[in-house]
Amino acid sequence: MTAAQPNRLRQNGRIDRTRPLAFSFDGKAYEGFAGDTLASALIANGVSLVGRSFKLRRPRGIVGSGAEEPNAIMQIGEGAAAQPNLPATQVGLYDGLVARSTRGWPGVRFDLGAINDVFGRVLGAGFYYKTFMYPRSWWKHYELAIRKSAGFGQAPEGPDPDRYEHMNAHCDVLVAGGGPAGLMAALAAAKSGARVMLADEQDEFGGSLLAFAASIDGAPAAEWAAAAAEELRDMEDCVLLPSSTVFGYYDHNFLTIAERCAGSPDSSVGGGVRERLWRVRARQVVLAQGSLERPLVFCNNDRPGVMLASAVSTYIKRYAVLPGRRAVVFTNNDSAYRAALSLAGAGAEVAAIVDSRPGGAGDLGLRAQALGIPVHAGHVVTDVAGRRRVTGASIAPWNGESWENVESTIRIDCDLVAVSGGWSPAVHLHSQAGGQLAWDDSQLCLLPAEARQANVSAGAGNGQWSLGECLADGLRAGAETVSRLGLKTAAIRVPGADANAGEKLIEPMWRAPAASDADRCPRQFIDFQNDTTVADIRLAAREGYRNVEHVKRYTALGFGTDQGKLGNINGMAVLADTLGKEIPEVGTTTFRPAYTPVSFGVCAGESVGELYDPVRTTAIHEWHVAAGAPMELVGQWHRPWYFPRDGEDLDAAVARECLAVRNSLGVMDASTLGKIDARGPDVVEFLERIYTHKVGGMQVGRCAYGIMLGEDGMLMDDGVMARAGEQRFYLTTTTGGAASVLSWMEKWLQTEWPELEVYLTSLTDHYSTIAVAGPNSRGLLEKLGCDIPLDKERFPFMTVKPAVLAGMDVTLFRVSFSGELAFEINIASNHALAMWRTIMEAGVEFEGAPYGTETMHVLRAEKGFVIAGQDTDGSVTPVDLGMNWLLSREKDFLGKRSLRRPDSLRKDRKQWVGLLSLDGRTVLGEGTQLVGESGEPAAMCGHVTSSYFSTSLGHPIALALVAGGRGRNGETIYAARPGLEPLPVQIVSPVFYDRKGQRQHV
Amino acid sequence: MLLIECPWCGPRAETEFSYGGEAGIARPADPDALSDAEWADYLFYRSNPKGAHRELWNHDHGCRRWFGVERDTATYRIERSYVLSHTGSDAATGSDAATNAGTGYSSGNGD
Ligand SMILES: [Zn+2]
């Protein structure tokens, strides 16, 4: 052992001693080797205190060696690249790695929160619920304190500089887990011609074979694993994913895999891709994730130095580090004896094996005794001494009764307690997929039962414990998937391996008795990460919690990254004992994704920054950008919001743009409006059913304002429609409704009225629309040169004509969304920018101005034109909006019958009205609640839907939905304003400007 | 994420589709003749079964066609997709698209 790494063994291990790696933990520098995990490197350096517990702030050490690790949860990296919440057991060591403990403030060695442990008893199950609820006004203080002391690290600030990516993949067989069973299954499937993906969370394939002394076909098992992986890698249709955790199993055999790229041997840290998310659709899945060892439950079983027996073996065999010098091994099954043998072989002293079973172990027990290790059969560890590190264990005889108090009879000095409470198959993915679980009363674990999707479990995850059984079960599972796929199974032999013939069965020992009752003795932990103890579970049961799902939420059992890995079975067993039930009657909590923590970075993949959401821009966009227009996001569209001149702000620019339209000329890019071409022999009949007005009465060349309702009678969308021919219409929708309206129309055509021959085509992107509005708009078009007469007799309001304008083919609409004389120029998108530029040049003479969405909103609000989706919210009928004139009495249309429903006829329905601020200057906030009286409390009677300052009128205007509003014209109501006196407002007509509508007809 | 068989395009990920509610809800021929309760029954009430459910899906990020799917609401297993016939309301006479029996590709268990 070297001074630098005091616990590093001189020989063996799957580490590369020629490649030392520097790293730091909590600011202190250390050294490990390539092939280490952060956990093994910390143990090599004698670091035994790695964090503080979540609630009680107890000092904690490393417990496991894999995904089950509850305590060594680290913050890795610094600054924006930092990642919180990673188990040190799953972080491959790399040069320059910076790690910090995430729980323990200001540091793990001195933690102010440890006072929680002193005030022990008040922090029982449900403590947070019971204590912090009252008084309610104090909650904000509680919350701050809890947030500061809770959590698993800090979210990094600033954009993550690392790259992440997503891969979509399809395969015949996905094998989750690359231990002996998984490798055999993958070989069986791949050799039979199936396209195989094999993923394993470790950076080397082999699973448990890397950590235990075993042989296959006479050679070291790890060599067999390496050869099997090599053989698979060489096959054409086989993808091998090391350092990859299958963390989610979703519907229809869709699985997600997180591949850790940085830190693996092939990619440099900080460059390339840090993590990759594989989204895999697999025809068949083999679940071979192995099993997780359970701790034993006794007093102070969370002290640093209490470690899973399999982890002890793994650290010695795989990483060549010795987690302790003088050990006590505590078990209720044979497997922990291997840890004793490993410890002895590595030069540690095994002071005792404490085995709760009166008969002790099988062959492994004889081997231990041959080495002179004392075995205390029929005994249990009742307590351990030491706070930051175990210093000794108390042992008492056990008569099989968990709840009778006992005095310890033996006390043994030690710095390590290796524990094994048996093994739990990792049934997480099977359960996520909807599969059933069954309790096995002889093996004392949940086994995968009937699967709901196309998956097969194999190996230790299927209750096959010996190496020989695992290999055979893997082959069986692989062959099963092959036959389900309809392929011919290739002949493969099961390699020769031990079958553990001489083992004795596990015996239950769910809670070691103590010197006092379970509720008074030192804490006995079930779930280390969430500080859930035996006493907590018993308290929950006493308070009436019976259902395991409720107990889970009350005690936090299995929360956090644990997700039922360590504490699940022990917790179920203690709950069952307390309730006087059998374990299967209590049942288990539901396993949900993710199996292990998954970073937000890998979930987001490349969908960050500019690629976060698709961006839609109009054909004229580059002009808007050059003009310095800020953009407003409307769905995915980027629309110019306003066009500032000489440093104008929003209000100044909008005031100027509004006056330009009202007094002379304004030009707007309206290209984002949805456009649908509807044609066919039955198009009139179809549109009669969709729109509320009489479509058949429209002459060719006429335009009409149309609205469509849902079958519930509520306004869905609106827009101008034009009859372009006897059997052809041109429909416009709102910008946001373009896709949904098309889908809605298609649904009726395809599912309800297939007898109608109508063809719908979206033209939204093919045509651009330029609105020219204002008294001089006609003059502008004449100046541009138009081949048709534009006067009001020959081209009246609400008509449409094809034309040649400025030498370009256009369709001219005489429609207006501003109330002014206006035209909308529809032009093929390829020519739109040229037309826009031409208009801008010609418009200078009229002092015309481009205007954006804000001015458009003000102009239409002055005229009382509704915007579907702003002034309506899916609960507003056309009657509420005062649009009765649009509802044809002569025909049926979608939603018409609903307008007669009793609810639609209520007198107190909210109706659309205008509002004036009586102080003449306050612009109400959109969404402001309206009340009938100024005092408190007052019943709400409506809300503001649109609100602006009208420069043309010289005062603010607002539109609102008010209960019975149209019958209350002239009435004063009040606008609620947080922190201010309610503002009196007057109900008026929603049309503020040019009430007679004369300006658009000139 | 479901794997849905579009009768025209084949098996595609659920993200390409949108859901259209229960199939077999025929629009009344004469809504005006219905009582409020009868109209409400058409408008609001759905069978919401645990088990086999015929429903409408739209391949809106694909061929834009509406079609029927028979799906188990408890297991999410899709038994079949079908082309709508006559009034999309009734699918009983619709012709099956591929059902993938034997492969488990779209519907879970392959046996
Ligand atoms: Zn399709």
GROMACS .gro file of N, CA, C and O and ligand atoms in nm, chain B residues 5-10 12 16-17 58-65 67, ligand 1:
model
   73
 1007GLU      N    1  -4.997   0.217  -3.599
 1007GLU     CA    2  -4.995   0.173  -3.738
 1007GLU      C    3  -5.088   0.262  -3.818
 1007GLU      O    4  -5.209   0.253  -3.807
 1008CYS      N    5  -5.032   0.352  -3.898
 1008CYS     CA    6  -5.117   0.428  -3.989
 1008CYS      C    7  -5.152   0.335  -4.105
 1008CYS      O    8  -5.064   0.273  -4.164
 1009PRO      N    9  -5.281   0.323  -4.139
 1009PRO     CA   10  -5.318   0.230  -4.247
 1009PRO      C   11  -5.252   0.265  -4.380
 1009PRO      O   12  -5.241   0.182  -4.467
 1010TRP      N   13  -5.208   0.391  -4.394
 1010TRP     CA   14  -5.146   0.432  -4.521
 1010TRP      C   15  -4.994   0.435  -4.515
 1010TRP      O   16  -4.927   0.413  -4.614
 1011CYS      N   17  -4.939   0.465  -4.398
 1011CYS     CA   18  -4.795   0.489  -4.389
 1011CYS      C   19  -4.719   0.382  -4.310
 1011CYS      O   20  -4.597   0.382  -4.310
 1012GLY      N   21  -4.790   0.296  -4.239
 1012GLY     CA   22  -4.722   0.196  -4.160
 1012GLY      C   23  -4.698   0.241  -4.018
 1012GLY      O   24  -4.751   0.343  -3.974
 1014ARG      N   25  -4.565   0.412  -3.704
 1014ARG     CA   26  -4.494   0.538  -3.677
 1014ARG      C   27  -4.508   0.572  -3.528
 1014ARG      O   28  -4.602   0.530  -3.462
 1018GLU      N   29  -4.614   1.156  -3.416
 1018GLU     CA   30  -4.660   1.200  -3.549
 1018GLU      C   31  -4.812   1.215  -3.555
 1018GLU      O   32  -4.864   1.262  -3.655
 1019PHE      N   33  -4.879   1.172  -3.450
 1019PHE     CA   34  -5.025   1.164  -3.457
 1019PHE      C   35  -5.090   1.258  -3.355
 1019PHE      O   36  -5.027   1.303  -3.261
 1060ASN      N   37  -5.535   1.090  -3.596
 1060ASN     CA   38  -5.505   1.163  -3.719
 1060ASN      C   39  -5.353   1.162  -3.739
 1060ASN      O   40  -5.278   1.200  -3.649
 1061HIS      N   41  -5.311   1.117  -3.855
 1061HIS     CA   42  -5.168   1.119  -3.885
 1061HIS      C   43  -5.132   1.259  -3.934
 1061HIS      O   44  -5.096   1.279  -4.050
 1062ASP      N   45  -5.142   1.356  -3.843
 1062ASP     CA   46  -5.135   1.495  -3.888
 1062ASP      C   47  -4.993   1.540  -3.923
 1062ASP      O   48  -4.976   1.636  -3.995
 1063HIS      N   49  -4.893   1.471  -3.872
 1063HIS     CA   50  -4.756   1.500  -3.918
 1063HIS      C   51  -4.712   1.398  -4.021
 1063HIS      O   52  -4.595   1.364  -4.032
 1064GLY      N   53  -4.808   1.347  -4.096
 1064GLY     CA   54  -4.777   1.251  -4.201
 1064GLY      C   55  -4.875   1.269  -4.315
 1064GLY      O   56  -4.878   1.376  -4.375
 1065CYS      N   57  -4.960   1.171  -4.336
 1065CYS     CA   58  -5.048   1.174  -4.454
 1065CYS      C   59  -5.177   1.252  -4.430
 1065CYS      O   60  -5.257   1.268  -4.520
 1066ARG      N   61  -5.196   1.301  -4.304
 1066ARG     CA   62  -5.313   1.383  -4.270
 1066ARG      C   63  -5.444   1.306  -4.270
 1066ARG      O   64  -5.551   1.365  -4.265
 1067ARG      N   65  -5.437   1.172  -4.278
 1067ARG     CA   66  -5.561   1.096  -4.278
 1067ARG      C   67  -5.605   1.062  -4.136
 1067ARG      O   68  -5.523   1.036  -4.049
 1069PHE      N   69  -5.806   0.791  -3.904
 1069PHE     CA   70  -5.834   0.647  -3.910
 1069PHE      C   71  -5.871   0.597  -3.770
 1069PHE      O   72  -5.866   0.672  -3.673
 1114ZN      ZN   73  -5.019   0.816  -4.252
   0.00000   0.00000   0.00000
